Amino acid sequence: MLCSVVSFKDERMDNKESSVTKKGSIQLHIKESLMVESNSFLEIISLAQEMDVDPPFEETYKTLLDKATKVANDRKEVVIIEECELPLIDLGRLSLGKLEKEKCKSEIARASQEWGFFQVLNHGISCEILEKMRSEQVKVFRQPFHEKSKEEKFFNFSSGTYRWGTASATCLRQLSWSEAFHIPMSDIPASNGFSTLSSTMEQFATTVANLAQKLAEILAEKLGCKSNFFQENCLSSTCYLRMNRYPPCPIPSEVFGLMPHTDSDFLTILHQDEVGGLQLVKDGKWFAVKPNPEALIINIGDLFQAWSNNVYKSVHHRVVTNPRVERLSTAYFFCPSYDTEIQSCYEPSAYRKFSFREYRQQVQEDVQKFGLKVGLPRLGKSKSSPQLNRWSRARSIRSGRKLDRPTQRTTQGLELNPQAQNPKGSEIKEANTLTGSDGYDDVEVTFGKAIYMVSDGTGWTAEHSVNAALGQFDYCLVDRGCPVNTHLFSGIDDVERLMEIIKQAAKEGALVVYTLADPSMAESAKKACKLWGIAATDVLGPITEAIASHLGVLPSGLPRGAPGRSFPLSEDYFQRIEAIEFTIKQDDGALPQNLYMADIVLSGVSRTGKTPLSIYLAQKGYKVANVPIVKGLKLPNSLFEVDPEKVFGLTINPIVLQAIRRARAKSLGFSEDMRSSYSEMDHVREELEFARRIFAQNPVWPVIEVTGKAIEETAAVILRLYHDRKQKCSMPRISKRY
């Protein structure tokens, strides 16, 4: 059953109203909750009013929030999200007759295959346990933030148990407006900070663990894979309990409570309150899940999707924020030990064999590198084939080998028959992947939308143009959890190879972006794309025609590097080489006596990106020196003697800096003492404050916030200021003579 829910995205509250609403929501939630014992009610209310319990989102992510506030206030759009009721399964039927029992099992398997989510009643967890769990959860989250976020153990939980926000967020769509305690089950017996908390968590986890085992065995049975796999590998000591709180958010249209993701376990069992906010993807659309506090929500994780060879679906889901009320939930993650190997129970397998440890490490690396989890697509199985990836595809075209279209595997669903004992050879339904099979053992897995970039030269122009344009869709790509694959084909200088690429683009439904200097090649690309119905964009042609008209001369039509084109080593070339050599010698405060020779001087604390920024600017022909600011070390006198209009200060958000430094310290193998003096939050804040005082004493130095900025963005700001000062012009510009 579906019904429309309309949410207005222009809801805003001023600071005063937000503060009042926040306190009001705290009181309202506790008063309405039957889980809070009467003798502790006044104590909790007093604590909520007197202590700062919320994480400092506004302070920490001020830069990101400031950028979005004006856009959010100006935007008044209505977003319609349909509300859905998840399949509701009464597990009490499992104790009835054989026919009813098998029907119930089939419903569980069907919901896991079609939805990846379902909810259960008569699940074996008493209302008393759920109420006690919610009551203890409220008490824990009402602790002051400075207590919850201490580096030392909180309630004897392991370090890192308390989490909030997203340290690696570079845009609001990567920020999770929530706080949580992510607790290994092995920690629970030791968590005696609150005696009732430990016993309640243990009661909850024990009963939920039994439910998880039962459901996993049912799902395995419906695949025809009866085994002791889950009993042997998913022990209570390898699973996790997570208590979540989503505080009221002043800009709910811009920030998620939990950004779109899939779970990395076998199964997740969730108990949520009546507030709502959970949304999931079904048939390519987002749906809001109607809350049912009496039911438990079950969802399939990545490991079960891989183990079932894509029969059961791990679907993207998220939590949206609420401007007025907080939301609470408790999740149990059914996980194996780190060394457990995950291998599909069907052949041919869509995924290679991998361990849970390997998968967790891959997810962490993806989040650091891309800002979001990539997940199972990275584990797609592929063998030596002319269809492996974009690089082998390009090599194949250049060598003259034929490219075949990856075909979609049949989407016949697995027959959910308890008597099916030999599933090998069954066709497996694919949902979020396109798995190619051309009749051989070669398999290609392609994910997301494809963009082909074709050039008769290096392809840098096309690549940079596409990357710049994709930057406008960060929010959309993260929101939908659907990556874009770009494929670069450079040095394409004959029509035959060009046609091969365009044919392949037609088969994959790709967008073609081309920079072809030869007018006949460009015209051929245009006609071929039109013939095969391919969306295409000529990046170079329009601007070349405009310049030709402006200059009154015809273009040569020759790509870079073509015979007949000569590029003498100009003064500009040698200037860039000299700038690079100078910048390398001046890195990290070396040779301070030469600062006067620099065009630009960068100064900031460690890990604000001074070195890569210096090298980038040097490649543009600017001599750059960088001077680190280290608390307790005197800066060179020459820094204050050079022209102050050359000097630029760099600063960064402390949370982001701490995350970067921790990763750096770990990669370099720092000892605990060295880590604490380098990446401990108090030290990070003190060093940034020390740098701020230096910048304040030198007001002529522009101070640039680098949080969330790419090197190119920071460099553009510096060069704009540099040339504006140098030319003393009213319109900032960077001029160059050809």
XYZ file of C-alpha atoms in Angstrom:
738
model
C 0.000 0.000 0.000
C 1.432 3.351 -1.057
C 0.338 6.846 -0.167
C 1.810 10.278 -0.853
C 3.681 12.197 1.831
C 4.513 15.817 1.073
C 7.507 17.426 2.789
C 8.263 21.114 2.309
C 11.953 21.907 1.950
C 11.753 25.547 2.996
C 11.194 24.939 6.724
C 13.561 27.163 8.696
C 13.887 28.243 12.292
C 15.895 31.088 13.734
C 18.426 30.280 16.465
C 16.079 31.120 19.307
C 13.242 29.032 17.952
C 15.653 26.180 17.215
C 16.934 26.200 20.795
C 13.434 26.241 22.259
C 12.235 23.559 19.880
C 15.216 21.349 20.678
C 14.588 21.507 24.428
C 10.894 21.051 23.825
C 11.489 17.961 21.725
C 13.684 16.487 24.427
C 10.997 16.982 27.053
C 8.198 15.852 24.758
C 10.021 12.683 23.777
C 10.765 11.740 27.373
C 7.315 12.600 28.672
C 5.624 10.548 25.997
C 7.979 7.631 26.461
C 6.747 4.922 28.752
C 10.261 3.560 28.887
C 11.555 6.196 31.305
C 11.095 5.317 34.937
C 9.316 7.972 36.986
C 12.100 8.331 39.556
C 14.650 9.188 36.843
C 12.432 11.463 34.750
C 13.209 14.749 36.562
C 16.901 13.891 36.642
C 17.015 13.353 32.871
C 15.020 16.519 32.130
C 17.359 18.523 34.359
C 20.393 17.034 32.662
C 19.005 17.767 29.189
C 18.349 21.390 30.114
C 21.591 22.118 31.946
C 24.091 20.159 29.829
C 25.013 20.471 26.170
C 24.108 16.980 24.982
C 24.162 17.554 21.206
C 27.375 17.233 19.174
C 28.674 20.631 17.927
C 27.465 20.234 14.332
C 27.015 23.967 13.691
C 30.494 24.855 14.960
C 32.369 21.977 13.361
C 30.724 22.098 9.939
C 30.240 25.872 9.833
C 31.955 26.237 6.461
C 29.721 23.651 4.784
C 26.581 24.937 6.499
C 27.239 28.574 5.593
C 27.546 27.646 1.931
C 24.195 25.874 1.945
C 22.139 28.165 4.177
C 21.493 30.857 1.577
C 20.638 28.314 -1.109
C 18.346 26.467 1.288
C 16.576 29.651 2.369
C 16.069 30.789 -1.210
C 14.793 27.434 -2.390
C 11.099 26.724 -1.880
C 10.377 23.451 -3.523
C 8.030 20.628 -2.665
C 9.429 17.126 -2.699
C 6.957 14.271 -2.845
C 8.193 11.026 -1.325
C 5.785 8.139 -1.390
C 5.349 6.255 1.862
C 5.432 2.483 1.779
C 4.556 -0.276 4.185
C 7.219 -2.953 4.191
C 6.091 -6.563 3.825
C 4.824 -7.502 7.306
C 5.464 -11.118 8.311
C 4.045 -12.809 11.396
C 6.762 -15.171 12.623
C 4.237 -16.869 14.879
C 3.225 -18.844 11.784
C 6.516 -20.733 11.948
C 5.119 -22.724 14.883
C 1.905 -23.654 13.061
C 1.307 -26.487 10.610
C 3.791 -27.471 7.906
C 1.925 -25.684 5.100
C 1.653 -22.391 7.016
C 5.281 -22.675 8.115
C 6.516 -23.069 4.518
C 4.373 -20.154 3.367
C 5.937 -17.958 6.032
C 9.468 -18.992 4.986
C 8.671 -18.285 1.337
C 7.399 -14.811 2.234
C 10.641 -14.076 4.075
C 12.714 -15.183 1.089
C 10.521 -13.338 -1.426
C 10.717 -10.076 0.528
C 14.511 -10.448 0.758
C 14.684 -10.987 -2.986
C 12.273 -8.243 -4.090
C 12.662 -5.605 -1.362
C 15.810 -6.405 0.614
C 13.705 -5.235 3.595
C 10.773 -6.614 5.580
C 9.304 -6.289 9.062
C 8.298 -8.973 11.530
C 5.804 -9.396 14.367
C 5.806 -12.100 17.072
C 9.575 -12.032 16.783
C 10.345 -13.287 20.280
C 11.653 -10.019 21.749
C 9.281 -8.892 24.480
C 7.873 -5.359 24.695
C 9.450 -5.114 28.140
C 12.962 -5.631 26.745
C 12.359 -3.132 23.925
C 11.046 -0.542 26.377
C 13.970 -1.026 28.761
C 16.399 -0.745 25.847
C 14.853 2.542 24.727
C 14.909 3.882 28.289
C 18.624 3.097 28.717
C 19.334 4.558 25.284
C 17.719 7.862 26.305
C 19.823 7.995 29.472
C 23.078 7.384 27.603
C 22.452 10.023 24.947
C 21.479 12.557 27.608
C 25.049 12.461 28.891
C 26.984 15.694 28.164
C 28.741 15.696 24.814
C 32.169 16.262 26.378
C 31.671 13.058 28.383
C 30.465 10.954 25.443
C 33.276 12.125 23.174
C 36.183 11.557 25.569
C 39.195 9.774 24.116
C 39.301 7.450 27.114
C 36.726 4.718 27.487
C 33.140 5.812 28.093
C 31.232 3.249 30.213
C 34.175 0.884 29.489
C 33.334 0.759 25.776
C 36.229 0.389 23.359
C 37.846 3.533 22.007
C 35.957 4.860 18.989
C 32.606 3.447 20.099
C 31.002 6.901 20.180
C 30.607 8.403 16.716
C 28.984 11.519 15.332
C 28.927 13.467 12.083
C 31.213 12.537 9.195
C 34.846 13.552 9.581
C 35.580 13.100 5.859
C 32.572 15.136 4.626
C 33.433 17.645 1.896
C 29.825 18.568 1.141
C 26.590 18.518 3.125
C 25.301 15.437 1.317
C 28.205 13.476 2.833
C 27.393 14.647 6.371
C 25.374 12.451 8.733
C 23.513 14.566 11.300
C 23.508 11.888 13.981
C 25.343 10.427 16.919
C 25.709 6.768 17.803
C 27.304 4.207 20.052
C 28.612 1.390 17.832
C 29.346 -1.351 20.346
C 31.080 -4.708 19.743
C 29.099 -7.398 21.530
C 32.291 -8.439 23.323
C 32.251 -5.026 25.076
C 28.827 -5.404 26.631
C 29.712 -7.526 29.705
C 32.397 -4.959 30.624
C 30.167 -1.893 30.233
C 29.399 -1.454 33.927
C 29.275 2.335 33.912
C 25.506 1.985 34.183
C 24.688 -1.381 35.701
C 21.241 -1.519 34.087
C 22.642 -0.516 30.673
C 24.900 -3.566 30.475
C 22.226 -6.052 31.538
C 19.612 -4.511 29.237
C 21.909 -4.546 26.201
C 22.845 -8.137 26.953
C 19.176 -9.167 27.187
C 18.318 -7.358 23.965
C 21.324 -8.674 22.056
C 20.825 -12.288 23.163
C 17.213 -12.426 22.020
C 17.887 -10.559 18.773
C 20.872 -12.835 18.017
C 18.586 -15.871 18.181
C 16.202 -14.165 15.764
C 19.039 -13.333 13.365
C 20.273 -16.947 13.371
C 16.756 -18.240 12.710
C 16.177 -15.851 9.777
C 19.601 -16.533 8.248
C 18.981 -20.287 8.334
C 15.554 -19.829 6.726
C 17.051 -17.721 3.926
C 19.822 -20.284 3.366
C 17.280 -23.114 3.318
C 15.189 -21.341 0.671
C 18.304 -21.166 -1.494
C 18.742 -24.909 -1.110
C 21.938 -24.335 0.892
C 21.423 -26.066 4.214
C 24.599 -25.733 6.263
C 26.015 -24.728 9.630
C 27.737 -21.724 8.089
C 25.955 -19.083 10.170
C 26.131 -21.026 13.422
C 29.862 -21.537 12.977
C 30.825 -18.055 11.763
C 28.314 -15.520 13.140
C 28.881 -15.738 16.875
C 27.663 -13.325 19.518
C 31.231 -12.059 19.968
C 31.518 -11.053 16.281
C 28.290 -9.036 16.065
C 27.590 -5.375 16.871
C 24.930 -3.312 18.587
C 24.377 0.291 17.528
C 22.310 2.868 19.389
C 21.406 5.811 17.125
C 20.141 9.294 17.867
C 19.209 11.839 15.187
C 18.961 15.335 16.762
C 16.728 18.029 15.234
C 18.427 19.608 12.198
C 17.909 23.274 11.180
C 18.297 22.550 7.452
C 16.638 19.150 6.884
C 16.453 19.635 3.128
C 20.247 19.768 2.841
C 21.541 17.185 5.338
C 20.878 13.491 5.906
C 20.571 11.908 9.309
C 22.454 9.005 7.769
C 23.673 9.297 4.200
C 22.605 6.691 1.600
C 24.410 3.390 2.076
C 24.104 -0.366 2.203
C 24.945 -2.429 5.290
C 28.171 -4.452 5.260
C 26.866 -7.399 7.303
C 24.645 -10.424 6.625
C 21.499 -9.105 8.321
C 20.496 -5.988 10.236
C 17.680 -6.034 12.776
C 16.325 -2.591 13.601
C 13.963 -1.302 16.260
C 12.869 2.304 15.640
C 10.532 4.749 17.344
C 7.376 6.296 15.907
C 9.059 9.403 14.457
C 9.990 7.945 11.068
C 12.788 8.972 8.730
C 14.007 5.695 7.272
C 13.879 5.615 3.468
C 14.911 2.948 0.961
C 15.263 2.428 -2.780
C 12.673 0.276 -4.531
C 12.503 -0.016 -8.328
C 14.858 2.950 -8.704
C 12.798 5.288 -6.471
C 13.135 6.423 -2.890
C 10.289 5.458 -0.531
C 9.674 6.516 3.066
C 9.139 3.570 5.409
C 6.024 3.928 7.521
C 7.107 3.413 11.157
C 5.652 0.559 13.161
C 7.113 0.594 16.707
C 5.639 -2.851 17.434
C 7.558 -4.505 14.578
C 11.248 -5.113 13.985
C 12.698 -4.200 10.591
C 15.016 -6.702 8.912
C 17.259 -5.828 5.993
C 19.714 -7.797 3.898
C 23.383 -6.769 4.044
C 26.140 -6.900 1.424
C 27.540 -10.217 2.687
C 24.219 -12.006 2.193
C 23.871 -10.555 -1.306
C 27.333 -11.869 -2.194
C 26.760 -15.223 -0.442
C 23.418 -15.691 -2.260
C 24.968 -14.623 -5.573
C 22.604 -11.618 -5.859
C 19.412 -13.548 -5.110
C 18.862 -11.528 -1.923
C 19.321 -7.776 -2.278
C 21.278 -5.360 -0.132
C 19.528 -2.114 -1.085
C 20.470 1.498 -0.499
C 18.736 3.175 2.407
C 19.115 6.424 4.342
C 17.688 8.401 7.235
C 16.358 11.910 6.598
C 16.539 14.628 9.242
C 13.690 16.313 11.066
C 13.733 20.040 11.965
C 11.811 19.686 15.219
C 11.935 16.199 16.685
C 14.732 13.767 17.450
C 14.631 10.139 16.321
C 15.983 7.100 18.179
C 16.691 3.598 16.913
C 18.663 0.497 17.885
C 20.277 -1.795 15.326
C 21.832 -5.248 15.632
C 24.387 -6.199 12.953
C 24.702 -9.922 12.266
C 28.360 -10.277 11.292
C 30.929 -13.076 10.941
C 34.480 -13.021 12.296
C 36.976 -10.941 10.343
C 38.702 -14.020 8.932
C 35.488 -15.602 7.606
C 35.643 -16.080 3.838
C 32.558 -15.141 1.849
C 31.968 -17.276 -1.200
C 28.838 -17.546 -3.292
C 26.773 -20.690 -2.843
C 26.121 -20.679 -6.611
C 28.291 -21.009 -9.685
C 29.167 -19.114 -11.733
C 29.699 -16.591 -8.968
C 29.222 -12.864 -9.585
C 31.855 -12.066 -6.931
C 35.305 -13.296 -6.133
C 35.977 -14.912 -2.781
C 36.850 -12.404 -0.050
C 37.184 -12.198 3.712
C 35.077 -9.964 5.944
C 38.279 -8.202 7.071
C 39.230 -7.485 3.464
C 35.771 -6.087 2.740
C 35.772 -3.772 5.761
C 39.196 -2.444 4.784
C 37.996 -1.851 1.224
C 34.945 0.078 2.471
C 37.101 2.284 4.709
C 39.488 3.015 1.839
C 36.589 3.847 -0.496
C 35.079 6.297 1.991
C 38.435 8.047 2.420
C 39.089 8.140 -1.324
C 35.650 8.797 -2.810
C 33.686 10.185 0.140
C 31.216 7.294 0.004
C 31.069 3.528 0.131
C 31.358 1.728 -3.211
C 30.652 -1.728 -1.801
C 30.145 -4.964 -3.714
C 30.746 -3.532 -7.219
C 34.454 -3.463 -6.332
C 34.370 -7.236 -5.836
C 32.806 -8.102 -9.198
C 34.408 -11.148 -10.755
C 36.283 -10.585 -14.001
C 38.725 -12.605 -16.041
C 41.113 -11.847 -18.890
C 38.864 -10.393 -21.548
C 38.805 -7.523 -24.049
C 35.988 -6.134 -21.868
C 37.759 -5.849 -18.522
C 37.730 -2.121 -17.792
C 38.159 1.273 -19.353
C 41.916 0.897 -19.767
C 41.828 -2.528 -21.385
C 38.893 -1.333 -23.498
C 40.971 1.554 -24.795
C 43.940 -0.706 -25.455
C 41.679 -3.147 -27.276
C 40.385 -0.458 -29.606
C 43.874 0.827 -30.375
C 45.119 -2.677 -31.130
C 42.215 -3.288 -33.519
C 40.513 -5.975 -31.425
C 36.735 -5.989 -31.550
C 34.655 -4.790 -28.631
C 31.474 -6.728 -27.920
C 28.443 -5.450 -26.152
C 28.027 -6.708 -22.565
C 24.616 -8.328 -22.467
C 22.337 -8.362 -19.481
C 21.935 -11.683 -17.793
C 18.398 -13.020 -17.799
C 16.297 -11.725 -14.938
C 14.412 -14.898 -14.172
C 14.027 -15.079 -10.413
C 15.160 -18.102 -8.448
C 12.271 -20.446 -7.759
C 11.713 -20.291 -4.016
C 11.161 -24.003 -3.600
C 12.225 -25.733 -0.391
C 12.880 -28.919 -2.363
C 15.384 -27.186 -4.695
C 18.692 -28.777 -3.730
C 20.766 -28.163 -6.866
C 20.714 -24.492 -7.800
C 23.776 -24.655 -10.046
C 22.882 -23.433 -13.471
C 19.951 -21.430 -12.198
C 19.646 -17.989 -13.658
C 20.250 -15.366 -10.979
C 18.299 -12.135 -11.034
C 20.473 -9.021 -11.227
C 19.142 -5.767 -9.790
C 21.825 -3.174 -9.201
C 24.422 -4.548 -11.611
C 24.758 -5.194 -15.312
C 26.574 -8.498 -15.693
C 27.755 -9.379 -19.134
C 28.084 -12.878 -20.520
C 28.845 -13.537 -24.166
C 28.657 -17.301 -24.005
C 32.175 -17.691 -22.650
C 33.596 -17.603 -19.140
C 34.461 -13.938 -19.510
C 32.323 -11.730 -17.291
C 32.223 -7.960 -17.103
C 30.423 -6.007 -14.424
C 29.569 -2.412 -15.314
C 27.981 -0.067 -12.793
C 26.365 3.331 -13.177
C 26.121 5.613 -16.192
C 28.973 5.674 -18.706
C 30.626 8.756 -20.227
C 33.031 8.243 -23.146
C 35.662 10.968 -23.621
C 37.250 10.813 -27.077
C 40.219 12.897 -28.199
C 42.739 12.984 -31.018
C 45.296 14.375 -28.555
C 45.941 13.785 -24.855
C 42.276 14.049 -23.866
C 43.049 16.429 -21.017
C 40.589 19.053 -22.254
C 37.698 16.572 -22.392
C 38.665 14.987 -19.092
C 38.921 18.304 -17.249
C 35.637 19.530 -18.741
C 33.776 16.379 -17.694
C 35.289 16.421 -14.204
C 34.330 20.075 -13.743
C 30.769 19.381 -14.904
C 30.422 16.294 -12.684
C 31.288 18.502 -9.728
C 27.850 20.056 -10.139
C 26.207 16.684 -9.475
C 27.965 15.551 -6.289
C 24.730 15.745 -4.308
C 22.823 13.735 -6.885
C 25.427 10.992 -7.276
C 25.736 10.517 -3.518
C 21.976 10.766 -2.994
C 21.183 8.062 -5.504
C 24.210 5.962 -4.617
C 24.831 5.482 -8.358
C 28.376 6.069 -9.611
C 29.336 7.434 -13.024
C 32.047 5.684 -15.008
C 34.210 7.845 -17.271
C 36.255 6.223 -20.041
C 39.038 8.174 -21.754
C 40.138 7.342 -25.323
C 43.095 9.465 -26.400
C 45.095 9.575 -29.630
C 42.120 8.592 -31.819
C 43.320 9.817 -35.198
C 41.432 7.687 -37.754
C 37.753 7.237 -38.519
C 37.759 3.441 -38.215
C 38.821 3.490 -34.559
C 36.447 6.389 -33.899
C 33.502 4.352 -35.244
C 34.442 1.363 -33.048
C 34.277 3.576 -29.958
C 30.958 5.139 -30.940
C 29.429 1.712 -31.645
C 30.514 0.531 -28.205
C 29.086 3.714 -26.653
C 25.745 2.966 -28.336
C 25.721 -0.547 -26.893
C 26.416 0.740 -23.369
C 24.076 3.735 -23.615
C 26.985 6.085 -22.932
C 27.264 9.840 -23.347
C 30.060 10.786 -25.777
C 32.142 13.910 -25.135
C 34.734 14.576 -27.831
C 37.543 17.030 -28.595
C 38.551 16.422 -32.214
C 40.583 19.167 -33.904
C 40.184 17.720 -37.409
C 36.848 19.099 -38.728
C 36.187 15.933 -40.773
C 36.706 13.716 -37.714
C 34.431 15.930 -35.633
C 31.767 15.832 -38.358
C 32.053 12.033 -38.571
C 31.586 11.762 -34.812
C 28.560 14.051 -34.946
C 26.865 12.089 -37.761
C 27.630 8.672 -36.224
C 26.249 9.686 -32.832
C 23.096 10.980 -34.496
C 22.751 7.796 -36.548
C 22.996 5.510 -33.492
C 20.953 7.786 -31.230
C 23.817 8.637 -28.873
C 23.836 11.760 -26.733
C 27.019 13.636 -27.648
C 28.790 16.930 -26.960
C 31.555 18.574 -28.992
C 33.684 20.445 -26.446
C 36.336 21.870 -28.766
C 34.338 22.690 -31.908
C 32.153 25.615 -30.761
C 34.960 27.511 -29.016
C 37.331 26.905 -31.961
C 34.743 28.317 -34.370
C 34.148 31.320 -32.097
C 37.890 32.125 -31.909
C 38.268 31.663 -35.682
C 35.478 34.180 -36.230
C 36.983 36.572 -33.696
C 40.494 36.410 -35.204
C 39.334 36.278 -38.805
C 41.515 33.258 -39.644
C 40.888 29.546 -40.085
C 42.060 26.911 -37.530
C 44.745 24.447 -38.608
C 42.589 21.411 -37.867
C 45.615 19.546 -36.551
C 45.592 17.913 -33.101
C 48.440 18.445 -30.660
C 51.422 16.294 -31.554
C 50.355 15.875 -35.180
C 53.031 15.923 -37.899
C 53.467 19.469 -39.119
C 52.796 21.078 -35.764
C 55.859 22.319 -33.933
C 56.029 23.498 -30.357
C 59.295 25.352 -29.754
C 60.477 25.438 -26.160
C 59.257 28.877 -25.212
C 60.239 31.169 -22.369
C 57.009 30.150 -20.629
C 58.099 26.497 -20.713
C 61.477 27.210 -19.131
C 59.761 29.435 -16.549
C 57.597 26.510 -15.460
C 60.607 24.200 -15.166
C 62.457 26.791 -13.086
C 59.399 27.292 -10.872
C 59.079 23.561 -10.218
C 62.770 23.226 -9.315
C 62.565 26.232 -6.971
C 59.383 24.984 -5.294
C 60.794 21.527 -4.596
C 63.884 23.034 -2.948
C 61.744 25.371 -0.798
C 59.351 22.677 0.437
C 58.454 22.459 4.141
C 60.354 25.539 5.301
C 63.684 24.694 3.659
C 66.076 27.539 2.757
C 64.092 30.343 4.446
C 66.693 32.863 3.267
C 65.310 32.421 -0.258
C 61.733 33.387 0.573
C 62.210 36.790 -1.042
C 62.696 35.022 -4.395
C 59.269 33.324 -4.227
C 56.221 34.614 -6.069
C 53.901 33.034 -3.488
C 54.533 31.940 0.113
C 52.116 29.515 1.806
C 51.955 29.094 5.571
C 49.840 26.818 7.740
C 49.917 23.924 10.183
C 50.875 20.411 9.135
C 48.484 18.617 6.727
C 46.737 21.687 5.341
C 47.924 20.707 1.857
C 50.835 23.125 1.501
C 53.099 20.808 -0.507
C 50.626 19.535 -3.144
C 49.252 23.062 -3.514
C 52.797 24.397 -4.012
C 53.574 21.810 -6.703
C 50.286 22.532 -8.492
C 51.013 26.267 -8.563
C 54.601 25.609 -9.676
C 53.346 23.698 -12.706
C 51.553 26.895 -13.678
C 54.850 28.785 -13.552
C 54.791 30.313 -10.038
C 57.749 29.991 -7.675
C 56.213 28.848 -4.403
C 57.688 28.391 -0.937
C 55.813 26.926 1.993
C 56.519 27.449 5.684
C 54.979 25.115 8.303
C 53.535 26.536 11.512
C 54.410 24.302 14.465
C 53.411 25.224 17.993
C 56.538 25.836 20.075
C 58.836 26.426 17.081
C 59.850 29.916 16.036
C 58.984 30.937 12.491
C 61.868 32.266 10.328
C 62.311 36.045 10.421
C 62.358 36.122 6.628
C 58.653 35.165 6.597
C 57.819 38.524 8.167
C 60.374 40.475 6.090
C 59.133 39.509 2.610
C 56.404 41.438 0.818
C 53.293 40.566 2.894
C 51.144 40.544 -0.244
C 52.987 37.374 -1.296
C 52.025 35.438 1.833
C 48.865 33.329 2.130
C 47.684 31.550 5.279
C 45.929 28.169 5.158
C 43.521 26.902 7.816
C 41.260 23.860 8.146
C 38.432 22.443 10.248
C 39.878 20.751 13.389
C 37.752 17.592 13.042
C 38.869 17.069 9.460
C 42.487 17.851 10.359
C 42.444 15.333 13.189
C 41.112 12.619 10.868
C 43.823 13.380 8.286
C 46.561 13.374 10.916
C 45.371 10.121 12.452
C 45.511 8.411 9.070
C 48.934 9.919 8.433
C 50.275 8.843 11.834
C 49.002 5.330 11.316
C 50.545 5.039 7.853
C 53.923 6.228 9.194
C 53.783 3.862 12.168
C 53.939 6.550 14.847
C 54.097 5.408 18.474
C 51.175 6.187 20.796
C 53.078 9.118 22.351
C 53.860 10.616 18.961
C 50.262 10.127 17.829
C 48.862 11.912 20.854
C 51.138 14.912 20.332
C 50.310 15.021 16.626
C 46.676 13.969 16.189
C 45.064 14.353 19.625
C 42.196 16.843 19.398
C 43.468 19.187 22.119
C 46.833 19.444 20.363
C 45.153 20.015 16.990
C 43.004 22.844 18.364
C 45.966 24.445 20.166
C 48.068 24.406 17.000
C 45.267 25.891 14.901
C 44.740 28.577 17.557
C 48.495 29.315 17.503
C 48.320 29.722 13.717
C 45.234 31.926 14.026
C 47.092 34.297 16.356
C 49.968 34.556 13.881
C 47.535 35.321 11.054
C 45.812 37.939 13.232
C 49.166 39.648 13.841
C 49.662 39.844 10.063
C 46.310 41.115 8.774
C 47.595 41.666 5.231
C 47.932 37.909 4.759
C 44.734 36.414 3.290
C 43.659 33.324 5.257
C 42.069 30.615 3.109
C 39.848 27.867 4.518
C 40.839 24.639 2.720
C 38.268 22.291 4.312
C 36.455 20.404 1.581
C 38.313 22.230 -1.206
C 40.190 20.534 -4.018
C 43.729 21.771 -4.696
C 42.503 23.406 -7.895
C 39.863 25.391 -5.986
C 42.330 26.681 -3.397
C 44.849 27.501 -6.136
C 42.209 29.478 -8.038
C 41.483 31.584 -4.946
C 45.190 32.270 -4.371
C 45.891 33.206 -7.993
C 42.852 35.452 -8.164
C 44.036 37.377 -5.092
C 47.651 37.360 -6.262
C 46.906 38.854 -9.674
C 44.361 41.280 -8.292
C 46.999 42.696 -5.927
C 49.735 42.677 -8.528
C 47.736 44.425 -11.245
C 45.782 46.674 -8.867
C 42.735 46.229 -11.066
C 39.103 46.550 -10.036
C 38.125 43.351 -11.885
C 40.085 40.337 -10.612
C 41.592 38.491 -13.540
C 44.537 36.329 -14.493
C 46.118 37.537 -17.718
C 48.459 35.700 -20.094
C 49.918 36.604 -23.487
C 50.197 34.097 -26.366
